[in-house]
mmCIF file of C-alpha atoms and ligand atoms in Angstrom:
data_model
loop_
_atom_site.group_PDB
_atom_site.id
_atom_site.type_symbol
_atom_site.label_atom_id
_atom_site.label_comp_id
_atom_site.label_asym_id
_atom_site.label_seq_id
_atom_site.Cartn_x
_atom_site.Cartn_y
_atom_site.Cartn_z
ATOM 1 C CA MET A 178 -2.919 20.165 -1.329
ATOM 2 C CA THR A 179 -0.185 17.556 -2.181
ATOM 3 C CA ASP A 180 2.184 19.909 -0.235
ATOM 4 C CA ALA A 181 0.426 19.940 3.090
ATOM 5 C CA LYS A 182 -0.094 16.174 2.874
ATOM 6 C CA GLN A 183 3.650 15.707 2.045
ATOM 7 C CA GLU A 184 4.381 17.991 4.988
ATOM 8 C CA HIS A 185 2.285 15.813 7.217
ATOM 9 C CA TRP A 186 3.868 12.662 6.206
ATOM 10 C CA ASP A 187 7.416 13.899 6.281
ATOM 11 C CA GLU A 188 6.828 15.150 9.699
ATOM 12 C CA VAL A 189 5.364 11.752 11.015
ATOM 13 C CA TYR A 190 8.562 9.884 9.625
ATOM 14 C CA ARG A 191 11.037 12.515 11.001
ATOM 15 C CA THR A 192 9.647 12.537 14.289
ATOM 16 C CA LYS A 193 8.459 8.966 15.109
ATOM 17 C CA ALA A 194 10.497 5.722 15.293
ATOM 18 C CA ALA A 195 9.259 3.476 12.460
ATOM 19 C CA ASP A 196 8.561 0.715 14.620
ATOM 20 C CA SER A 197 6.224 3.031 16.889
ATOM 21 C CA VAL A 198 3.681 3.993 14.473
ATOM 22 C CA SER A 199 0.356 2.421 14.626
ATOM 23 C CA TRP A 200 0.610 0.680 11.355
ATOM 24 C CA TYR A 201 3.971 -0.887 12.048
ATOM 25 C CA GLN A 202 4.151 -4.675 11.513
ATOM 26 C CA PRO A 203 7.272 -6.592 12.709
ATOM 27 C CA THR A 204 6.573 -8.922 9.748
ATOM 28 C CA PRO A 205 4.072 -8.045 6.741
ATOM 29 C CA GLY A 206 2.527 -11.242 7.344
ATOM 30 C CA PRO A 207 -0.878 -10.819 5.390
ATOM 31 C CA SER A 208 0.888 -9.431 2.405
ATOM 32 C CA LEU A 209 3.521 -12.279 2.417
ATOM 33 C CA HIS A 210 0.789 -14.842 2.997
ATOM 34 C CA VAL A 211 -1.285 -13.582 -0.106
ATOM 35 C CA LEU A 212 1.603 -13.486 -2.503
ATOM 36 C CA ASP A 213 2.640 -17.035 -1.551
ATOM 37 C CA GLU A 214 -1.136 -17.974 -2.256
ATOM 38 C CA LEU A 215 -1.081 -16.475 -5.518
ATOM 39 C CA GLN A 216 2.217 -18.444 -6.327
ATOM 40 C CA LEU A 217 3.775 -15.680 -8.317
ATOM 41 C CA PRO A 218 7.280 -16.060 -9.592
ATOM 42 C CA ALA A 219 10.010 -14.037 -8.095
ATOM 43 C CA SER A 220 10.409 -12.328 -11.433
ATOM 44 C CA ALA A 221 6.921 -10.791 -11.285
ATOM 45 C CA SER A 222 7.230 -6.958 -10.813
ATOM 46 C CA LEU A 223 5.673 -5.406 -7.719
ATOM 47 C CA ILE A 224 4.873 -1.824 -6.509
ATOM 48 C CA ASP A 225 4.238 -1.017 -2.954
ATOM 49 C CA VAL A 226 2.153 2.058 -3.188
ATOM 50 C CA GLY A 227 2.646 4.204 -0.076
ATOM 51 C CA GLY A 228 4.961 1.541 0.974
ATOM 52 C CA GLY A 229 6.581 3.930 3.569
ATOM 53 C CA ALA A 230 9.141 2.091 5.811
ATOM 54 C CA SER A 231 7.358 -1.173 5.506
ATOM 55 C CA SER A 232 9.636 -4.365 5.470
ATOM 56 C CA LEU A 233 7.699 -6.002 2.656
ATOM 57 C CA VAL A 234 10.390 -5.331 0.271
ATOM 58 C CA ASP A 235 13.075 -6.695 2.497
ATOM 59 C CA ARG A 236 11.174 -9.982 2.731
ATOM 60 C CA LEU A 237 10.668 -10.008 -0.993
ATOM 61 C CA VAL A 238 14.361 -9.322 -1.851
ATOM 62 C CA GLU A 239 15.216 -12.209 0.449
ATOM 63 C CA ARG A 240 12.859 -14.342 -1.492
ATOM 64 C CA GLY A 241 14.598 -13.331 -4.758
ATOM 65 C CA TRP A 242 12.098 -10.903 -6.178
ATOM 66 C CA SER A 243 14.060 -8.696 -8.513
ATOM 67 C CA ASP A 244 11.481 -6.014 -9.842
ATOM 68 C CA LEU A 245 10.574 -4.168 -6.828
ATOM 69 C CA THR A 246 9.476 -0.649 -6.563
ATOM 70 C CA VAL A 247 8.371 1.641 -3.277
ATOM 71 C CA LEU A 248 6.463 4.676 -3.833
ATOM 72 C CA ASP A 249 5.731 7.175 -1.037
ATOM 73 C CA ILE A 250 4.793 10.757 -0.647
ATOM 74 C CA ALA A 251 7.353 11.028 2.107
ATOM 75 C CA ALA A 252 10.921 10.826 1.306
ATOM 76 C CA PRO A 253 12.056 10.362 5.099
ATOM 77 C CA ALA A 254 10.018 7.073 5.052
ATOM 78 C CA LEU A 255 12.061 5.640 2.198
ATOM 79 C CA ASP A 256 15.137 7.009 3.732
ATOM 80 C CA VAL A 257 14.367 4.732 6.823
ATOM 81 C CA ALA A 258 13.833 1.607 4.579
ATOM 82 C CA LYS A 259 16.848 2.293 2.460
ATOM 83 C CA ALA A 260 19.241 2.666 5.604
ATOM 84 C CA ARG A 261 17.586 -0.616 6.864
ATOM 85 C CA LEU A 262 18.353 -2.381 3.463
ATOM 86 C CA GLY A 263 21.909 -1.107 3.036
ATOM 87 C CA ASP A 264 23.284 -2.188 -0.387
ATOM 88 C CA GLU A 265 20.219 -4.218 -1.072
ATOM 89 C CA ALA A 266 18.370 -0.893 -1.422
ATOM 90 C CA LEU A 267 20.220 -0.555 -4.742
ATOM 91 C CA ARG A 268 18.066 -3.376 -6.183
ATOM 92 C CA ILE A 269 14.985 -1.514 -5.440
ATOM 93 C CA THR A 270 13.276 1.692 -7.384
ATOM 94 C CA TRP A 271 12.374 4.312 -4.937
ATOM 95 C CA LEU A 272 9.829 6.847 -6.016
ATOM 96 C CA VAL A 273 8.866 10.029 -3.913
ATOM 97 C CA ALA A 274 5.397 10.814 -5.413
ATOM 98 C CA ASP A 275 1.646 11.406 -4.358
ATOM 99 C CA VAL A 276 -0.096 8.640 -6.003
ATOM 100 C CA THR A 277 -2.962 10.897 -6.914
ATOM 101 C CA ALA A 278 -0.779 13.099 -8.976
ATOM 102 C CA TRP A 279 1.600 10.191 -10.333
ATOM 103 C CA LYS A 280 1.669 9.220 -13.745
ATOM 104 C CA PRO A 281 3.191 5.734 -14.055
ATOM 105 C CA ASP A 282 5.519 5.001 -16.963
ATOM 106 C CA ARG A 283 5.299 1.391 -16.961
ATOM 107 C CA ARG A 284 3.072 -1.363 -15.650
ATOM 108 C CA TYR A 285 3.214 -3.875 -12.632
ATOM 109 C CA ASP A 286 2.135 -7.361 -12.229
ATOM 110 C CA VAL A 287 1.259 -6.592 -8.516
ATOM 111 C CA TRP A 288 0.126 -3.392 -7.138
ATOM 112 C CA HIS A 289 0.159 -3.491 -3.315
ATOM 113 C CA ASP A 290 -1.433 -0.884 -0.945
ATOM 114 C CA ARG A 291 -1.623 -1.383 2.480
ATOM 115 C CA ALA A 292 -3.454 1.647 4.344
ATOM 116 C CA VAL A 293 -2.972 4.168 1.776
ATOM 117 C CA PHE A 294 -6.227 4.269 -0.259
ATOM 118 C CA HIS A 295 -8.186 4.912 2.786
ATOM 119 C CA PHE A 296 -6.817 8.302 3.232
ATOM 120 C CA LEU A 297 -8.520 9.492 0.077
ATOM 121 C CA THR A 298 -11.576 10.804 1.567
ATOM 122 C CA ASP A 299 -12.502 13.173 -1.591
ATOM 123 C CA PRO A 300 -13.940 11.389 -4.689
ATOM 124 C CA GLY A 301 -11.557 13.369 -7.010
ATOM 125 C CA GLN A 302 -8.639 11.775 -5.182
ATOM 126 C CA ARG A 303 -9.964 8.402 -5.558
ATOM 127 C CA LEU A 304 -10.591 9.004 -9.212
ATOM 128 C CA ALA A 305 -6.913 10.116 -9.533
ATOM 129 C CA TYR A 306 -5.844 7.042 -7.764
ATOM 130 C CA ARG A 307 -7.608 4.981 -10.085
ATOM 131 C CA HIS A 308 -6.075 6.619 -12.903
ATOM 132 C CA ALA A 309 -2.685 5.910 -11.707
ATOM 133 C CA LEU A 310 -3.737 2.281 -10.800
ATOM 134 C CA GLU A 311 -5.224 1.507 -14.374
ATOM 135 C CA THR A 312 -2.041 3.184 -15.980
ATOM 136 C CA GLY A 313 0.348 1.240 -13.751
ATOM 137 C CA THR A 314 -1.296 -2.254 -14.401
ATOM 138 C CA ALA A 315 -2.366 -4.555 -17.226
ATOM 139 C CA ARG A 316 -4.894 -7.276 -17.980
ATOM 140 C CA GLY A 317 -4.216 -9.938 -15.362
ATOM 141 C CA SER A 318 -2.176 -7.672 -12.770
ATOM 142 C CA ILE A 319 -3.193 -8.276 -9.217
ATOM 143 C CA MET A 320 -4.017 -5.633 -6.752
ATOM 144 C CA VAL A 321 -3.468 -6.336 -3.152
ATOM 145 C CA ILE A 322 -5.285 -3.632 -0.950
ATOM 146 C CA ALA A 323 -5.893 -3.216 2.734
ATOM 147 C CA THR A 324 -8.014 -0.573 4.244
ATOM 148 C CA PHE A 325 -9.674 0.151 7.655
ATOM 149 C CA ALA A 326 -12.819 -2.154 7.836
ATOM 150 C CA PRO A 327 -16.131 -0.628 8.632
ATOM 151 C CA ASP A 328 -15.516 -1.223 12.361
ATOM 152 C CA GLY A 329 -11.989 0.023 12.221
ATOM 153 C CA PRO A 330 -10.660 3.426 13.367
ATOM 154 C CA GLU A 331 -12.054 6.592 11.939
ATOM 155 C CA ARG A 332 -8.633 8.240 11.905
ATOM 156 C CA CYS A 333 -5.159 7.199 11.125
ATOM 157 C CA SER A 334 -2.067 9.404 11.910
ATOM 158 C CA GLY A 335 -4.224 12.219 12.782
ATOM 159 C CA LEU A 336 -6.026 12.121 9.538
ATOM 160 C CA PRO A 337 -9.661 11.100 8.677
ATOM 161 C CA VAL A 338 -10.087 7.808 6.638
ATOM 162 C CA GLN A 339 -12.737 6.190 4.568
ATOM 163 C CA ARG A 340 -13.681 2.777 5.802
ATOM 164 C CA TYR A 341 -14.464 -0.126 3.573
ATOM 165 C CA ASP A 342 -15.669 -3.474 3.284
ATOM 166 C CA ALA A 343 -14.954 -5.839 0.431
ATOM 167 C CA ALA A 344 -18.203 -4.861 -1.435
ATOM 168 C CA ALA A 345 -17.511 -1.017 -1.162
ATOM 169 C CA LEU A 346 -13.932 -1.540 -2.447
ATOM 170 C CA ALA A 347 -14.989 -3.411 -5.251
ATOM 171 C CA THR A 348 -17.458 -0.735 -6.325
ATOM 172 C CA GLU A 349 -14.727 1.821 -5.945
ATOM 173 C CA LEU A 350 -12.424 0.050 -8.224
ATOM 174 C CA SER A 351 -15.099 -0.501 -10.960
ATOM 175 C CA SER A 352 -15.769 -3.360 -13.197
ATOM 176 C CA ALA A 353 -12.150 -3.267 -14.486
ATOM 177 C CA PHE A 354 -10.965 -5.238 -11.407
ATOM 178 C CA ALA A 355 -12.560 -8.682 -10.391
ATOM 179 C CA LEU A 356 -12.526 -9.444 -6.627
ATOM 180 C CA GLU A 357 -10.874 -12.817 -6.223
ATOM 181 C CA HIS A 358 -10.313 -13.060 -2.297
ATOM 182 C CA ASP A 359 -11.201 -10.957 0.514
ATOM 183 C CA TRP A 360 -10.696 -11.520 4.359
ATOM 184 C CA ARG A 361 -10.572 -9.363 7.598
ATOM 185 C CA GLU A 362 -7.405 -8.910 9.818
ATOM 186 C CA GLU A 363 -7.173 -7.718 13.252
ATOM 187 C CA HIS A 364 -3.930 -5.757 13.379
ATOM 188 C CA THR A 365 -2.140 -5.207 16.791
ATOM 189 C CA THR A 366 -0.553 -1.872 16.873
ATOM 190 C CA PRO A 367 2.744 -1.452 18.651
ATOM 191 C CA GLY A 368 0.907 0.130 21.679
ATOM 192 C CA GLY A 369 -1.502 -2.854 22.015
ATOM 193 C CA GLY A 370 -4.552 -1.422 20.451
ATOM 194 C CA ARG A 371 -6.521 -3.514 17.898
ATOM 195 C CA GLN A 372 -7.558 -2.329 14.383
ATOM 196 C CA SER A 373 -9.844 -3.989 11.911
ATOM 197 C CA PHE A 374 -8.622 -4.194 8.370
ATOM 198 C CA GLN A 375 -10.294 -5.207 5.207
ATOM 199 C CA TRP A 376 -8.050 -6.954 2.683
ATOM 200 C CA CYS A 377 -9.094 -7.689 -0.713
ATOM 201 C CA VAL A 378 -7.278 -9.171 -3.871
ATOM 202 C CA PHE A 379 -8.506 -8.039 -7.339
ATOM 203 C CA ARG A 380 -7.216 -9.152 -10.757
ATOM 204 C CA ARG A 381 -7.550 -6.738 -13.546
ATOM 205 C CA ARG A 382 -10.092 -8.136 -16.328
HETATM 206 C C1 SAM B 130 -0.480 4.248 7.191
HETATM 207 S S1 SAM B 130 0.933 4.371 6.377
HETATM 208 C C2 SAM B 130 1.277 2.661 5.624
HETATM 209 C C3 SAM B 130 2.580 2.470 5.301
HETATM 210 C C4 SAM B 130 2.884 1.067 4.670
HETATM 211 N N1 SAM B 130 2.214 0.792 3.501
HETATM 212 C C5 SAM B 130 2.713 0.041 5.807
HETATM 213 O O1 SAM B 130 2.058 -0.818 5.513
HETATM 214 O O2 SAM B 130 3.595 0.032 6.485
HETATM 215 C C6 SAM B 130 0.533 5.409 4.937
HETATM 216 C C7 SAM B 130 1.559 5.548 4.027
HETATM 217 O O3 SAM B 130 1.061 6.309 2.846
HETATM 218 C C8 SAM B 130 1.861 7.256 2.498
HETATM 219 N N2 SAM B 130 0.960 8.161 1.765
HETATM 220 C C9 SAM B 130 -0.222 8.696 2.418
HETATM 221 N N3 SAM B 130 -0.722 9.528 1.297
HETATM 222 C C10 SAM B 130 0.028 9.245 0.178
HETATM 223 C C11 SAM B 130 -0.156 9.546 -1.226
HETATM 224 N N4 SAM B 130 -1.117 10.496 -1.541
HETATM 225 N N5 SAM B 130 0.634 9.213 -1.950
HETATM 226 C C12 SAM B 130 1.693 8.434 -1.706
HETATM 227 N N6 SAM B 130 1.905 7.950 -0.576
HETATM 228 C C13 SAM B 130 1.036 8.353 0.308
HETATM 229 C C14 SAM B 130 2.388 7.710 3.709
HETATM 230 O O4 SAM B 130 3.634 8.686 3.752
HETATM 231 C C15 SAM B 130 2.759 6.497 4.585
HETATM 232 O O5 SAM B 130 3.944 5.914 4.348
#
């Protein structure tokens, strides 16, 4: 299962320019905005789960964040980000892993997931994701998550997705995580399409 998923995503990043994929953002605006609102210190640790070639870590390095990790199933995605960052890439931990098979060996202050959890259409995969999430966070850790909203697309990158509103995400994450803030975003794709996203901020109890 992991092999087929990995091949799919490797192929995506090998064949498409990073700024042409539907989820591309010139600036990771909602993520930066929410991290600013939370007033987290630059010493906070953050993992971008399924971070792909996102420029979130570029912007956080610029802001002085010093404990950053990007995990993705697709090594070619991380290669794009590393090439873009140059020497700054050495300041980031890069992990090639399927989050549903990954066993974190440390805990993070912030777990960031934009458009990854919604690919887990099987309850067993979601359970495995939650195991990783619970191992990789501690009491007080923040989870910032964005999925397609109920009126968002039914597929992304050719794969089916599960769509959520804030209440459904809270139910998925169980009582271990308290919902602190939620909002919707209309993302504009590079092709000019519109996609409804549901964003949530949870704090681990
Ligand atoms: C829609 S893209 C979003 C990328 C990035 N978060 C962003 O906002 O630009 C989904 C990303 O999740 C990664 N991914 C998909 N399934 C994964 C899994 N099971 N474990 C880790 N990464 C995964 C893909 O390789 C891809 O980079």
